[in-house]
PDB file of C-alpha atoms in Angstrom:
ATOM      1  CA  UNK A  12       6.153 187.992  49.040  1.00  0.00           C
ATOM      2  CA  UNK A  13       6.141 184.750  47.206  1.00  0.00           C
ATOM      3  CA  UNK A  14       2.631 184.660  45.572  1.00  0.00           C
ATOM      4  CA  UNK A  15       0.475 185.760  43.508  1.00  0.00           C
ATOM      5  CA  UNK A  16       0.004 189.746  44.020  1.00  0.00           C
ATOM      6  CA  UNK A  17      -2.502 191.853  42.576  1.00  0.00           C
ATOM      7  CA  UNK A  18      -3.201 195.186  42.380  1.00  0.00           C
ATOM      8  CA  UNK A  19      -5.370 197.483  43.683  1.00  0.00           C
ATOM      9  CA  UNK A  20      -7.615 195.043  45.596  1.00  0.00           C
ATOM     10  CA  UNK A  21     -10.382 197.617  45.383  1.00  0.00           C
ATOM     11  CA  UNK A  22     -11.568 199.543  42.216  1.00  0.00           C
ATOM     12  CA  UNK A  23     -14.321 201.524  42.261  1.00  0.00           C
ATOM     13  CA  UNK A  24     -14.724 203.420  39.225  1.00  0.00           C
ATOM     14  CA  UNK A  25     -17.684 205.219  37.137  1.00  0.00           C
ATOM     15  CA  UNK A  26     -18.931 204.036  33.933  1.00  0.00           C
ATOM     16  CA  UNK A  27     -17.291 204.677  31.168  1.00  0.00           C
ATOM     17  CA  UNK A  28     -13.915 204.809  32.692  1.00  0.00           C
ATOM     18  CA  UNK A  29     -10.916 203.480  31.865  1.00  0.00           C
ATOM     19  CA  UNK A  30      -9.287 200.955  34.650  1.00  0.00           C
ATOM     20  CA  UNK A  31      -6.228 199.119  34.568  1.00  0.00           C
ATOM     21  CA  UNK A  32      -5.090 196.134  36.868  1.00  0.00           C
ATOM     22  CA  UNK A  33      -2.086 194.696  37.580  1.00  0.00           C
ATOM     23  CA  UNK A  34      -0.827 191.006  38.375  1.00  0.00           C
ATOM     24  CA  UNK A  35       2.635 190.395  39.291  1.00  0.00           C
ATOM     25  CA  UNK A  36       3.068 186.574  39.338  1.00  0.00           C
ATOM     26  CA  UNK A  37       5.281 184.591  40.849  1.00  0.00           C
ATOM     27  CA  UNK A  38       9.076 184.569  40.006  1.00  0.00           C
ATOM     28  CA  UNK A  39      10.072 181.653  37.159  1.00  0.00           C
ATOM     29  CA  UNK A  40       6.098 180.683  36.234  1.00  0.00           C
ATOM     30  CA  UNK A  41       5.992 180.755  32.388  1.00  0.00           C
ATOM     31  CA  UNK A  42       2.018 180.839  31.978  1.00  0.00           C
ATOM     32  CA  UNK A  43      -0.359 183.417  33.030  1.00  0.00           C
ATOM     33  CA  UNK A  44      -4.144 183.808  33.143  1.00  0.00           C
ATOM     34  CA  UNK A  45      -6.820 186.058  34.076  1.00  0.00           C
ATOM     35  CA  UNK A  46     -10.285 185.115  35.415  1.00  0.00           C
ATOM     36  CA  UNK A  47     -13.424 186.792  36.255  1.00  0.00           C
ATOM     37  CA  UNK A  48     -15.898 185.978  38.491  1.00  0.00           C
ATOM     38  CA  UNK A  49     -19.307 187.403  39.136  1.00  0.00           C
ATOM     39  CA  UNK A  50     -21.311 187.945  42.644  1.00  0.00           C
ATOM     40  CA  UNK A  51     -21.819 184.137  43.439  1.00  0.00           C
ATOM     41  CA  UNK A  52     -21.082 182.765  40.014  1.00  0.00           C
ATOM     42  CA  UNK A  53     -17.896 180.472  38.926  1.00  0.00           C
ATOM     43  CA  UNK A  54     -14.453 181.493  37.200  1.00  0.00           C
ATOM     44  CA  UNK A  55     -14.999 183.236  33.635  1.00  0.00           C
ATOM     45  CA  UNK A  56     -11.232 182.545  31.551  1.00  0.00           C
ATOM     46  CA  UNK A  57     -10.755 185.584  29.972  1.00  0.00           C
ATOM     47  CA  UNK A  58      -6.826 185.377  28.281  1.00  0.00           C
ATOM     48  CA  UNK A  59      -3.918 182.912  29.056  1.00  0.00           C
ATOM     49  CA  UNK A  60      -0.520 183.854  28.434  1.00  0.00           C
ATOM     50  CA  UNK A  61       2.266 181.585  27.850  1.00  0.00           C
ATOM     51  CA  UNK A  62       5.845 181.768  27.467  1.00  0.00           C
ATOM     52  CA  UNK A  63       6.657 184.072  24.141  1.00  0.00           C
ATOM     53  CA  UNK A  64       3.756 182.540  22.508  1.00  0.00           C
ATOM     54  CA  UNK A  65       0.574 184.646  21.451  1.00  0.00           C
ATOM     55  CA  UNK A  66      -1.808 184.930  24.113  1.00  0.00           C
ATOM     56  CA  UNK A  67      -5.073 182.684  24.227  1.00  0.00           C
ATOM     57  CA  UNK A  68      -7.638 185.859  23.752  1.00  0.00           C
ATOM     58  CA  UNK A  69     -10.673 183.605  23.052  1.00  0.00           C
ATOM     59  CA  UNK A  70     -12.434 184.319  26.221  1.00  0.00           C
ATOM     60  CA  UNK A  71     -12.254 188.143  26.328  1.00  0.00           C
ATOM     61  CA  UNK A  72     -16.068 189.312  26.430  1.00  0.00           C
ATOM     62  CA  UNK A  73     -15.343 192.324  23.974  1.00  0.00           C
ATOM     63  CA  UNK A  74     -13.011 194.565  22.548  1.00  0.00           C
ATOM     64  CA  UNK A  75     -13.213 197.352  25.496  1.00  0.00           C
ATOM     65  CA  UNK A  76     -11.187 194.265  27.444  1.00  0.00           C
ATOM     66  CA  UNK A  77      -7.300 193.883  26.410  1.00  0.00           C
ATOM     67  CA  UNK A  78      -4.316 192.638  28.828  1.00  0.00           C
ATOM     68  CA  UNK A  79      -0.366 192.308  27.917  1.00  0.00           C
ATOM     69  CA  UNK A  80       2.465 190.736  29.356  1.00  0.00           C
ATOM     70  CA  UNK A  81       5.704 192.664  29.699  1.00  0.00           C
ATOM     71  CA  UNK A  82       9.307 190.583  29.845  1.00  0.00           C
ATOM     72  CA  UNK A  83       7.096 187.346  30.334  1.00  0.00           C
ATOM     73  CA  UNK A  84       6.491 188.690  33.968  1.00  0.00           C
ATOM     74  CA  UNK A  85       4.088 191.530  35.375  1.00  0.00           C
ATOM     75  CA  UNK A  86       0.308 191.554  33.493  1.00  0.00           C
ATOM     76  CA  UNK A  87      -1.850 194.563  33.012  1.00  0.00           C
ATOM     77  CA  UNK A  88      -5.604 193.883  32.146  1.00  0.00           C
ATOM     78  CA  UNK A  89      -7.403 197.181  30.995  1.00  0.00           C
ATOM     79  CA  UNK A  90     -10.837 197.697  30.759  1.00  0.00           C
ATOM     80  CA  UNK A  91     -11.940 200.718  28.649  1.00  0.00           C
ATOM     81  CA  UNK A  92     -14.747 202.384  28.402  1.00  0.00           C
ATOM     82  CA  UNK A  93     -16.611 200.528  31.560  1.00  0.00           C
ATOM     83  CA  UNK A  94     -19.990 199.329  31.757  1.00  0.00           C
ATOM     84  CA  UNK A  95     -21.699 198.278  35.022  1.00  0.00           C
ATOM     85  CA  UNK A  96     -21.863 194.612  33.438  1.00  0.00           C
ATOM     86  CA  UNK A  97     -18.080 194.658  34.371  1.00  0.00           C
ATOM     87  CA  UNK A  98     -17.914 194.989  37.847  1.00  0.00           C
ATOM     88  CA  UNK A  99     -16.801 191.502  39.592  1.00  0.00           C
ATOM     89  CA  UNK A 100     -13.509 190.111  40.997  1.00  0.00           C
ATOM     90  CA  UNK A 101     -11.110 190.080  38.724  1.00  0.00           C
ATOM     91  CA  UNK A 102      -8.431 187.294  39.230  1.00  0.00           C
ATOM     92  CA  UNK A 103      -5.446 186.508  38.459  1.00  0.00           C
ATOM     93  CA  UNK A 104      -2.930 183.281  38.707  1.00  0.00           C
ATOM     94  CA  UNK A 105       0.492 182.305  37.865  1.00  0.00           C
ATOM     95  CA  UNK A 106       1.748 178.529  37.122  1.00  0.00           C
ATOM     96  CA  UNK A 107       4.981 176.804  36.007  1.00  0.00           C
ATOM     97  CA  UNK A 108       5.357 174.701  33.459  1.00  0.00           C
ATOM     98  CA  UNK A 109       4.287 171.924  34.976  1.00  0.00           C
ATOM     99  CA  UNK A 110       2.424 172.112  38.075  1.00  0.00           C
ATOM    100  CA  UNK A 111      -1.142 174.079  39.600  1.00  0.00           C
ATOM    101  CA  UNK A 112      -2.499 177.276  39.123  1.00  0.00           C
ATOM    102  CA  UNK A 113      -1.625 180.263  41.702  1.00  0.00           C
ATOM    103  CA  UNK A 114      -4.107 182.426  42.390  1.00  0.00           C
ATOM    104  CA  UNK A 115      -3.917 186.132  43.944  1.00  0.00           C
ATOM    105  CA  UNK A 116      -6.337 187.254  45.757  1.00  0.00           C
ATOM    106  CA  UNK A 117      -8.060 189.152  43.373  1.00  0.00           C
ATOM    107  CA  UNK A 118      -9.226 192.552  41.820  1.00  0.00           C
ATOM    108  CA  UNK A 119     -12.604 194.067  42.939  1.00  0.00           C
ATOM    109  CA  UNK A 120     -14.059 196.479  40.149  1.00  0.00           C
ATOM    110  CA  UNK A 121     -17.408 197.711  40.835  1.00  0.00           C
ATOM    111  CA  UNK A 122     -18.867 200.206  37.925  1.00  0.00           C
ATOM    112  CA  UNK A 123     -20.997 203.271  39.518  1.00  0.00           C
TER     113      UNK A 123
ATOM    114  CA  UNK B  28     -12.832 171.772  24.919  1.00  0.00           C
ATOM    115  CA  UNK B  29     -13.316 168.569  27.371  1.00  0.00           C
ATOM    116  CA  UNK B  30     -16.009 169.977  29.839  1.00  0.00           C
ATOM    117  CA  UNK B  31     -17.408 168.814  33.439  1.00  0.00           C
ATOM    118  CA  UNK B  32     -20.442 168.655  35.168  1.00  0.00           C
ATOM    119  CA  UNK B  33     -21.290 168.342  39.047  1.00  0.00           C
ATOM    120  CA  UNK B  34     -23.728 169.176  40.982  1.00  0.00           C
ATOM    121  CA  UNK B  35     -24.394 172.913  42.146  1.00  0.00           C
ATOM    122  CA  UNK B  36     -24.076 172.141  45.545  1.00  0.00           C
ATOM    123  CA  UNK B  37     -23.829 169.028  48.472  1.00  0.00           C
ATOM    124  CA  UNK B  38     -24.417 169.208  52.591  1.00  0.00           C
ATOM    125  CA  UNK B  39     -22.296 167.018  54.867  1.00  0.00           C
ATOM    126  CA  UNK B  40     -21.311 166.931  58.702  1.00  0.00           C
ATOM    127  CA  UNK B  41     -18.753 167.648  60.426  1.00  0.00           C
ATOM    128  CA  UNK B  42     -16.052 164.679  60.665  1.00  0.00           C
ATOM    129  CA  UNK B  43     -18.023 162.599  57.981  1.00  0.00           C
ATOM    130  CA  UNK B  44     -16.609 161.915  54.473  1.00  0.00           C
ATOM    131  CA  UNK B  45     -17.746 163.835  51.710  1.00  0.00           C
ATOM    132  CA  UNK B  46     -17.699 162.495  47.853  1.00  0.00           C
ATOM    133  CA  UNK B  47     -18.080 165.239  45.505  1.00  0.00           C
ATOM    134  CA  UNK B  48     -18.964 163.962  42.033  1.00  0.00           C
ATOM    135  CA  UNK B  49     -17.527 165.063  39.251  1.00  0.00           C
ATOM    136  CA  UNK B  50     -18.503 164.083  35.310  1.00  0.00           C
ATOM    137  CA  UNK B  51     -16.272 164.407  32.363  1.00  0.00           C
ATOM    138  CA  UNK B  52     -18.094 161.956  29.280  1.00  0.00           C
ATOM    139  CA  UNK B  53     -15.644 163.491  26.733  1.00  0.00           C
ATOM    140  CA  UNK B  54     -12.384 163.411  28.161  1.00  0.00           C
ATOM    141  CA  UNK B  55      -9.450 162.527  25.875  1.00  0.00           C
ATOM    142  CA  UNK B  56      -6.514 160.562  26.881  1.00  0.00           C
ATOM    143  CA  UNK B  57      -4.311 163.373  28.040  1.00  0.00           C
ATOM    144  CA  UNK B  58      -6.613 165.490  29.826  1.00  0.00           C
ATOM    145  CA  UNK B  59      -5.317 165.454  33.714  1.00  0.00           C
ATOM    146  CA  UNK B  60      -8.393 165.772  36.333  1.00  0.00           C
ATOM    147  CA  UNK B  61      -7.932 168.597  38.562  1.00  0.00           C
ATOM    148  CA  UNK B  62      -9.172 169.769  41.642  1.00  0.00           C
ATOM    149  CA  UNK B  63      -9.469 173.452  43.292  1.00  0.00           C
ATOM    150  CA  UNK B  64     -11.367 175.014  46.054  1.00  0.00           C
ATOM    151  CA  UNK B  65     -12.120 178.729  46.928  1.00  0.00           C
ATOM    152  CA  UNK B  66     -13.010 179.168  50.407  1.00  0.00           C
ATOM    153  CA  UNK B  67     -14.859 182.431  51.168  1.00  0.00           C
ATOM    154  CA  UNK B  68     -13.713 185.572  49.534  1.00  0.00           C
ATOM    155  CA  UNK B  69     -10.287 183.902  48.650  1.00  0.00           C
ATOM    156  CA  UNK B  70      -8.946 183.255  45.366  1.00  0.00           C
ATOM    157  CA  UNK B  71      -9.068 179.423  44.142  1.00  0.00           C
ATOM    158  CA  UNK B  72      -6.426 176.841  45.892  1.00  0.00           C
ATOM    159  CA  UNK B  73      -4.956 173.692  44.097  1.00  0.00           C
ATOM    160  CA  UNK B  74      -6.309 170.454  46.323  1.00  0.00           C
ATOM    161  CA  UNK B  75      -5.019 167.580  43.988  1.00  0.00           C
ATOM    162  CA  UNK B  76      -4.941 166.286  40.339  1.00  0.00           C
ATOM    163  CA  UNK B  77      -4.334 162.815  38.946  1.00  0.00           C
ATOM    164  CA  UNK B  78      -4.436 161.278  35.220  1.00  0.00           C
ATOM    165  CA  UNK B  79      -5.754 157.683  35.093  1.00  0.00           C
ATOM    166  CA  UNK B  80      -4.435 156.138  39.318  1.00  0.00           C
ATOM    167  CA  UNK B  81      -6.283 156.950  42.506  1.00  0.00           C
ATOM    168  CA  UNK B  82      -4.461 160.097  43.968  1.00  0.00           C
ATOM    169  CA  UNK B  83      -3.631 160.506  47.705  1.00  0.00           C
ATOM    170  CA  UNK B  84      -2.461 163.850  49.383  1.00  0.00           C
ATOM    171  CA  UNK B  85      -2.490 165.516  52.587  1.00  0.00           C
ATOM    172  CA  UNK B  86      -5.900 167.648  51.381  1.00  0.00           C
ATOM    173  CA  UNK B  87      -7.891 164.793  49.954  1.00  0.00           C
ATOM    174  CA  UNK B  88      -7.889 161.811  47.722  1.00  0.00           C
ATOM    175  CA  UNK B  89      -9.024 161.546  43.967  1.00  0.00           C
ATOM    176  CA  UNK B  90     -10.773 158.749  43.101  1.00  0.00           C
ATOM    177  CA  UNK B  91     -10.709 158.168  39.108  1.00  0.00           C
ATOM    178  CA  UNK B  92     -13.369 155.884  37.112  1.00  0.00           C
ATOM    179  CA  UNK B  93     -11.837 152.867  34.911  1.00  0.00           C
ATOM    180  CA  UNK B  94     -12.817 154.596  32.331  1.00  0.00           C
ATOM    181  CA  UNK B  95     -11.731 157.913  33.354  1.00  0.00           C
ATOM    182  CA  UNK B  96     -15.531 159.934  32.119  1.00  0.00           C
ATOM    183  CA  UNK B  97     -15.945 160.198  35.676  1.00  0.00           C
ATOM    184  CA  UNK B  98     -14.143 161.230  39.142  1.00  0.00           C
ATOM    185  CA  UNK B  99     -14.509 162.014  42.609  1.00  0.00           C
ATOM    186  CA  UNK B 100     -13.056 163.914  44.923  1.00  0.00           C
ATOM    187  CA  UNK B 101     -13.294 162.485  48.603  1.00  0.00           C
ATOM    188  CA  UNK B 102     -12.802 164.421  52.093  1.00  0.00           C
ATOM    189  CA  UNK B 103     -11.812 161.856  54.677  1.00  0.00           C
ATOM    190  CA  UNK B 104     -13.230 164.111  57.438  1.00  0.00           C
ATOM    191  CA  UNK B 105     -15.271 167.307  56.684  1.00  0.00           C
ATOM    192  CA  UNK B 106     -14.058 169.959  58.711  1.00  0.00           C
ATOM    193  CA  UNK B 107     -15.985 173.801  58.763  1.00  0.00           C
ATOM    194  CA  UNK B 108     -12.742 174.750  57.146  1.00  0.00           C
ATOM    195  CA  UNK B 109     -13.724 172.396  53.992  1.00  0.00           C
ATOM    196  CA  UNK B 110     -16.718 174.554  53.495  1.00  0.00           C
ATOM    197  CA  UNK B 111     -15.965 176.262  50.044  1.00  0.00           C
ATOM    198  CA  UNK B 112     -16.699 175.683  46.235  1.00  0.00           C
ATOM    199  CA  UNK B 113     -15.094 172.968  44.929  1.00  0.00           C
ATOM    200  CA  UNK B 114     -14.193 173.036  40.864  1.00  0.00           C
ATOM    201  CA  UNK B 115     -13.516 170.081  38.970  1.00  0.00           C
ATOM    202  CA  UNK B 116     -11.095 170.871  35.754  1.00  0.00           C
ATOM    203  CA  UNK B 117      -9.673 169.281  32.539  1.00  0.00           C
ATOM    204  CA  UNK B 118      -6.012 169.820  31.573  1.00  0.00           C
ATOM    205  CA  UNK B 119      -4.115 169.089  28.471  1.00  0.00           C
ATOM    206  CA  UNK B 120      -0.760 167.433  29.044  1.00  0.00           C
ATOM    207  CA  UNK B 121      -1.137 168.551  32.916  1.00  0.00           C
ATOM    208  CA  UNK B 122      -1.804 171.752  32.120  1.00  0.00           C
ATOM    209  CA  UNK B 123       1.961 172.892  30.263  1.00  0.00           C
ATOM    210  CA  UNK B 124      -0.479 173.380  27.291  1.00  0.00           C
ATOM    211  CA  UNK B 125      -3.633 175.582  26.557  1.00  0.00           C
ATOM    212  CA  UNK B 126      -6.116 177.550  28.889  1.00  0.00           C
ATOM    213  CA  UNK B 127      -8.195 175.784  32.246  1.00  0.00           C
ATOM    214  CA  UNK B 128     -11.513 176.423  32.017  1.00  0.00           C
ATOM    215  CA  UNK B 129     -13.360 176.465  35.439  1.00  0.00           C
ATOM    216  CA  UNK B 130     -17.098 175.661  35.326  1.00  0.00           C
ATOM    217  CA  UNK B 131     -19.548 177.030  38.504  1.00  0.00           C
ATOM    218  CA  UNK B 132     -18.169 173.993  40.696  1.00  0.00           C
ATOM    219  CA  UNK B 133     -20.194 172.426  43.773  1.00  0.00           C
ATOM    220  CA  UNK B 134     -20.607 174.636  46.275  1.00  0.00           C
ATOM    221  CA  UNK B 135     -20.233 172.279  49.935  1.00  0.00           C
ATOM    222  CA  UNK B 136     -21.851 173.521  53.416  1.00  0.00           C
ATOM    223  CA  UNK B 137     -20.577 171.267  56.113  1.00  0.00           C
ATOM    224  CA  UNK B 138     -23.030 171.461  59.613  1.00  0.00           C
ATOM    225  CA  UNK B 139     -21.905 170.811  62.740  1.00  0.00           C
TER     226      UNK B 139
END
């Protein structure tokens, strides 16, 4: 498809396990964003990639969270030693150099 | 980062106009004003953006105050499908630089 693709759509894990969430942005989009949305809350910025520049990691809540973007395309958000408060929908968005954000459907993470 | 302030919730009747306000008193001269909306169980989608002049598109109109410290998203005839959370955000240079910070938005309810 031509949109932003995220996987898995749903992930249930046990507390203390590591999880990886994947984002396939729209081809040619230079910027990629990760946001987190807890139930009933707004979007919390996590990390932002722009081209080959160093990512803006200012929104990552702890050192258990990390993200990488390989080849300027696919991105993986990794959460180590998951906690129950990590339960949320993780949204990825990509953006051309000038223009709007295009969001994926999100990955719903549940930590038991 | 320049921030925005929006009411937590608003109600409208179907087929009536809706005016969604946003305050951004610390906006800088190079910040664009963007609006996104998030339908239930979906990722946010772009609605409209502007810099200084009022803007119209097929979805909505954006009225920007002369001093740019506030703006209003106008839905000319609300439908039940317009029930969503509406986010007003600011971006530097139209979003080509820097991250995009979402607040909690305004939850719009539309009554039949």
